[in-house]
mmCIF file of C-alpha atoms in Angstrom:
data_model
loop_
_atom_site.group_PDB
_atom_site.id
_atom_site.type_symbol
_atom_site.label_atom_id
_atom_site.label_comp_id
_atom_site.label_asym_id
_atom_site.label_seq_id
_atom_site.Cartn_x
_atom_site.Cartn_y
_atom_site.Cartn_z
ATOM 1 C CA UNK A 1 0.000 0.000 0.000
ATOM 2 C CA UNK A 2 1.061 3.742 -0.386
ATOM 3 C CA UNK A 3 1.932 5.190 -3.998
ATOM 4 C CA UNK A 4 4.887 7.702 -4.481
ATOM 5 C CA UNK A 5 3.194 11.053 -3.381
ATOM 6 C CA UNK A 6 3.286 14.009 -0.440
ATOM 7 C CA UNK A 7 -0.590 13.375 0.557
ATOM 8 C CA UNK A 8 -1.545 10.979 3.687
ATOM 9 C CA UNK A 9 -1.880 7.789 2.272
ATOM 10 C CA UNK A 10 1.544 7.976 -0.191
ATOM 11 C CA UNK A 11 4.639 7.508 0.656
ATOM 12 C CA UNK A 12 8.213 9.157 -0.742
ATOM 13 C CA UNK A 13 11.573 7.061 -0.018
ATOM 14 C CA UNK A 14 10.143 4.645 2.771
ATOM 15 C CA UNK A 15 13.076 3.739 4.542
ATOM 16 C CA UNK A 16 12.010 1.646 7.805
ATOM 17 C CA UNK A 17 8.807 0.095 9.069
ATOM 18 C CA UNK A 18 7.489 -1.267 12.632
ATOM 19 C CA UNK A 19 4.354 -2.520 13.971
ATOM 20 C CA UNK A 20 2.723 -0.973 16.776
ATOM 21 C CA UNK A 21 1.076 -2.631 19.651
ATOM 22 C CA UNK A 22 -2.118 -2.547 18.259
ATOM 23 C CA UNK A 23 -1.135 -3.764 14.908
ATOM 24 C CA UNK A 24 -0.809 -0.354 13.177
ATOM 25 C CA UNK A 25 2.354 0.297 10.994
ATOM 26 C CA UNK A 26 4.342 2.950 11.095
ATOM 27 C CA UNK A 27 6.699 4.289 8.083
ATOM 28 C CA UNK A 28 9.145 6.252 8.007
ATOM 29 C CA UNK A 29 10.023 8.363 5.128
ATOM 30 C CA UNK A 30 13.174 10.572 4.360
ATOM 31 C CA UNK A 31 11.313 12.083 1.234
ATOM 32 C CA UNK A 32 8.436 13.323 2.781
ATOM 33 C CA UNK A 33 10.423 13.591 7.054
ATOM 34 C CA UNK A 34 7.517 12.076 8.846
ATOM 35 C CA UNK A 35 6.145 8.924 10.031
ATOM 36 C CA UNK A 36 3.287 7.964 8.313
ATOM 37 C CA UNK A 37 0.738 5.705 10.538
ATOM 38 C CA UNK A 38 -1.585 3.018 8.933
ATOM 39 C CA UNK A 39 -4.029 0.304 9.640
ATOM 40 C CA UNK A 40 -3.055 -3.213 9.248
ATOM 41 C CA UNK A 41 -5.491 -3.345 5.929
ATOM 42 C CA UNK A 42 -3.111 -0.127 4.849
ATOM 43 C CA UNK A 43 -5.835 2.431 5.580
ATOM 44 C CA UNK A 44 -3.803 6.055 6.326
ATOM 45 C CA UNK A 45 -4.327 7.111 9.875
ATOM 46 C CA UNK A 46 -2.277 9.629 11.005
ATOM 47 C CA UNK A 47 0.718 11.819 10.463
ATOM 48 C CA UNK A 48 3.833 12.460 12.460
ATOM 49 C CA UNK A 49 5.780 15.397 11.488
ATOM 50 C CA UNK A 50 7.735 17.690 13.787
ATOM 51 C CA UNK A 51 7.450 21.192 12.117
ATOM 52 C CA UNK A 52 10.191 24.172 12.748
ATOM 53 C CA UNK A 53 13.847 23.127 14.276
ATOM 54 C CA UNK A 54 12.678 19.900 15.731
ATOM 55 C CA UNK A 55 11.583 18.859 11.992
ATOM 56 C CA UNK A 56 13.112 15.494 10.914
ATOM 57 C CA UNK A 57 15.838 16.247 8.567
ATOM 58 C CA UNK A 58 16.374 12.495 7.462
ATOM 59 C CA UNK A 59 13.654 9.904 9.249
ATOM 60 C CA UNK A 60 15.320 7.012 8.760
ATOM 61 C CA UNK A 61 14.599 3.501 11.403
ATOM 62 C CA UNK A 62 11.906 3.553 13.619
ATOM 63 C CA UNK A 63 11.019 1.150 16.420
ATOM 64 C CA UNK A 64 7.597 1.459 18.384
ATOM 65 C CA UNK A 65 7.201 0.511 22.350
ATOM 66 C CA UNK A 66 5.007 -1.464 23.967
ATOM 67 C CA UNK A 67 3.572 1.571 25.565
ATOM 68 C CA UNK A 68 2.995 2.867 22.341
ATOM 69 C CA UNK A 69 5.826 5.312 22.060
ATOM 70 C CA UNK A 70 7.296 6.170 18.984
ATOM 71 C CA UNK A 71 11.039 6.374 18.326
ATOM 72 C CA UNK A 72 12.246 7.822 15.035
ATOM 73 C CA UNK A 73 16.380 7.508 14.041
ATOM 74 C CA UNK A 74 17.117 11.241 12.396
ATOM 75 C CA UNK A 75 19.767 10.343 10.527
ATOM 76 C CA UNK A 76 21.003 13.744 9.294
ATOM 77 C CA UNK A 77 20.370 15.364 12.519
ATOM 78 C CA UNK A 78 22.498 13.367 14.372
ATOM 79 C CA UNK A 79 19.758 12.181 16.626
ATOM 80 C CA UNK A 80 16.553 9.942 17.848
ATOM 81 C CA UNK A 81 13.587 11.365 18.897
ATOM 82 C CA UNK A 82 10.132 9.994 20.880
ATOM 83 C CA UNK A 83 7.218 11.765 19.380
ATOM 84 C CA UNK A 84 3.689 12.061 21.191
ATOM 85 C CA UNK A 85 0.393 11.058 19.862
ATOM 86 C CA UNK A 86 0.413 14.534 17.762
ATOM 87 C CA UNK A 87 4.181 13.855 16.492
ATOM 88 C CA UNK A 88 5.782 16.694 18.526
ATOM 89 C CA UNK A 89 9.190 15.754 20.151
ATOM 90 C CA UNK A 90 8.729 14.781 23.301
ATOM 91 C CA UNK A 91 12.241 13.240 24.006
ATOM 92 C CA UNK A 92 15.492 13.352 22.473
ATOM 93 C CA UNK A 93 18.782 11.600 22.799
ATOM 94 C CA UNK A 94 21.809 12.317 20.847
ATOM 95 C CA UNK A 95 23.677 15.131 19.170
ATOM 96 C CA UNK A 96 26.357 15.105 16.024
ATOM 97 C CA UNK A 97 29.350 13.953 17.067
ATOM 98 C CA UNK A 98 31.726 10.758 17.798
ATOM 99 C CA UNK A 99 31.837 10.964 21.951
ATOM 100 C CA UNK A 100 29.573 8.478 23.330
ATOM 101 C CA UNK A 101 26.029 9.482 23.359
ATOM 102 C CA UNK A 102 26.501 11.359 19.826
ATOM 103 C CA UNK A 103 25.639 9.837 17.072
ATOM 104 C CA UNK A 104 26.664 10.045 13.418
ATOM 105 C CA UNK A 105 24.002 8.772 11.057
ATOM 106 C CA UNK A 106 21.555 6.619 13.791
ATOM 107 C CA UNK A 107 20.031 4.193 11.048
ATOM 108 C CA UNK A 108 17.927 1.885 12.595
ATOM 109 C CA UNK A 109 16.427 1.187 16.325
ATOM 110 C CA UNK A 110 15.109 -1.429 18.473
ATOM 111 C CA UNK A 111 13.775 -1.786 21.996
ATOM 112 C CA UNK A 112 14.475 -4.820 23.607
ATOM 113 C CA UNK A 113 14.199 -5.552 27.291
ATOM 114 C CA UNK A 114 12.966 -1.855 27.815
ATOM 115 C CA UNK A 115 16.318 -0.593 26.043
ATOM 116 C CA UNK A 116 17.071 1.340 23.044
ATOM 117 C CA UNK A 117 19.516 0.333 20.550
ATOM 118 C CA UNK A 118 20.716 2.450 18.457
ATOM 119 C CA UNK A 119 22.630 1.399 15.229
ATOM 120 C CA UNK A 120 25.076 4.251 15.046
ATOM 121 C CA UNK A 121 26.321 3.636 11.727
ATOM 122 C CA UNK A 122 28.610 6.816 11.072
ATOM 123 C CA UNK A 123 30.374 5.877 14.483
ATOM 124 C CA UNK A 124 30.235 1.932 13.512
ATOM 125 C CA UNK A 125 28.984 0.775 16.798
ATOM 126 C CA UNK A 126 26.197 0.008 18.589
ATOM 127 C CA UNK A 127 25.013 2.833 21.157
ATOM 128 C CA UNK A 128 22.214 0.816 23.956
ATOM 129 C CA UNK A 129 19.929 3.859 25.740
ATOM 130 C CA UNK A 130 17.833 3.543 28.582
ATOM 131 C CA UNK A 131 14.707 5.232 27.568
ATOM 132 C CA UNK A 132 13.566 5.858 30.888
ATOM 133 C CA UNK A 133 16.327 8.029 31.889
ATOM 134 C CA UNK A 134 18.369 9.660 28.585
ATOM 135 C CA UNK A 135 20.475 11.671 30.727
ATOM 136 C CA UNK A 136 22.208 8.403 31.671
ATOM 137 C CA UNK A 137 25.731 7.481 29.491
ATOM 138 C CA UNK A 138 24.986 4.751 26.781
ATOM 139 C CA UNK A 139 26.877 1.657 27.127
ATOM 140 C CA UNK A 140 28.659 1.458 23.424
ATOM 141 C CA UNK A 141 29.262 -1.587 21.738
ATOM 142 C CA UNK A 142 32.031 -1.290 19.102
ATOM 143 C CA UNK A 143 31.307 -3.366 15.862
ATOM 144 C CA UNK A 144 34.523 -4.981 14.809
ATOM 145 C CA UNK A 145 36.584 -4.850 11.678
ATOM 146 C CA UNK A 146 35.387 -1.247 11.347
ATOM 147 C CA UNK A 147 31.907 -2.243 9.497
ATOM 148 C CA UNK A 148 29.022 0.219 9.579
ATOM 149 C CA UNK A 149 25.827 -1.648 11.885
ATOM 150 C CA UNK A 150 22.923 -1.352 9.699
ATOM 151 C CA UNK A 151 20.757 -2.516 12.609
ATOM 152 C CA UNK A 152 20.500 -4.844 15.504
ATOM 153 C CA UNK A 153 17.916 -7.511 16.717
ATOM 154 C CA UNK A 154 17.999 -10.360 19.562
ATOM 155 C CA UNK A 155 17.017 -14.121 19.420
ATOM 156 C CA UNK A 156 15.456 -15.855 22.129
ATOM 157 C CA UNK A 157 18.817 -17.158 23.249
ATOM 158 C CA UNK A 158 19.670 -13.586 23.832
ATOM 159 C CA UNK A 159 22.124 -13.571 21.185
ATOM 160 C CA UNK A 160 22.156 -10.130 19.244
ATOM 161 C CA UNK A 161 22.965 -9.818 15.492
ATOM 162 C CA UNK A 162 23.864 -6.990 13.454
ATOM 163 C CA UNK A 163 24.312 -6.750 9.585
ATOM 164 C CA UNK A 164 26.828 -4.639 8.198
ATOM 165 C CA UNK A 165 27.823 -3.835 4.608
ATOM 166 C CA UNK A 166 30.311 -7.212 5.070
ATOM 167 C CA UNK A 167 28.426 -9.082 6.640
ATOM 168 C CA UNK A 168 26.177 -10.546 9.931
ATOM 169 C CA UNK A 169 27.555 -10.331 13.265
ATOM 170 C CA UNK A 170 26.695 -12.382 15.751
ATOM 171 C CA UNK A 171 27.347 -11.179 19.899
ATOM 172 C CA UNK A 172 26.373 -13.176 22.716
ATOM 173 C CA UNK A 173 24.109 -11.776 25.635
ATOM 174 C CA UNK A 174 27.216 -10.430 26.953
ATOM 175 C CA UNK A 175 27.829 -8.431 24.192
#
């Protein structure tokens, strides 16, 4: 569902999609810097689209809680944002930059366990938030040989996995 187009219901350069807890799906899109909501059946519902400096510059993963929230990867802004139920920031983490907590070109997010993982892929490493308290450091997990995380997911085992432009990685729980 969702032709090329600016109007609800169309979509311009999709670049992630997630399901929310009550089965709606949320797209992001770099062309048009929203999140577009639909129903499962592909029905447009809603649009999410920061206006004036808290825009999204380049909405690129997006990962949605079990309380609903909705967590959008900026990629050219150098940071993730929560949006509310009107798509107005309601929480940020990150700035440009290298240091930990920065973030240079966030591509895609998941929660798991009530974290926030962040694949950092200008930094090439992994950056794990806790969403209850972003003031807190991130722990940062390096991905080795240099490769740039495209994103990150867990298996029951509690093994994570990351793809890269080389290839999978696979981490134990320990990371």
């Amino acid at each position: 569902f969702g032709r090329f187009g600016a109007a609800a219901g169309e979509l311009n350069l999709p670049t992630a999609v997630a399901v929310g807890p009550g089965g709606q799906i949320y797209v992001t899109e770099a062309g048009n810097g929203r999140v577009q909501v639909f129903s499962a059946d592909g029905r447009p519902l809603k649009l999410l689209a920061p206006s004036g400096e808290q825009a999204l510059r380049n909405p690129f993963g997006v990962a949605v809680g079990a309380d609903g929230a909705v967590w959008v990867a900026d990629a050219d802004a150098g940071r993730v944002v929560k949006l509310d139920a009107a798509g107005n920031v309601a929480a940020a983490v990150g700035s440009p930059g290298g240091a930990p907590g920065q973030l240079n070109k966030p591509a895609h997010l998941s929660l798991i366990d009530g974290k926030l993982y962040v694949a950092d892929m200008g930094n090439r490493r992994i950056q794990v938030f806790d969403p209850a308290n972003l003031a807190a450091a991130p722990q940062v997990v390096p991905v080795p040989f240099g490769h740039a995380p495209c994103s990150v997911t867990r298996d029951a085992a509690g093994n994570f996995f990351v793809p890269t432009w080389a290839g999978l990685q696979k981490f134990d729980a320990s990371w």
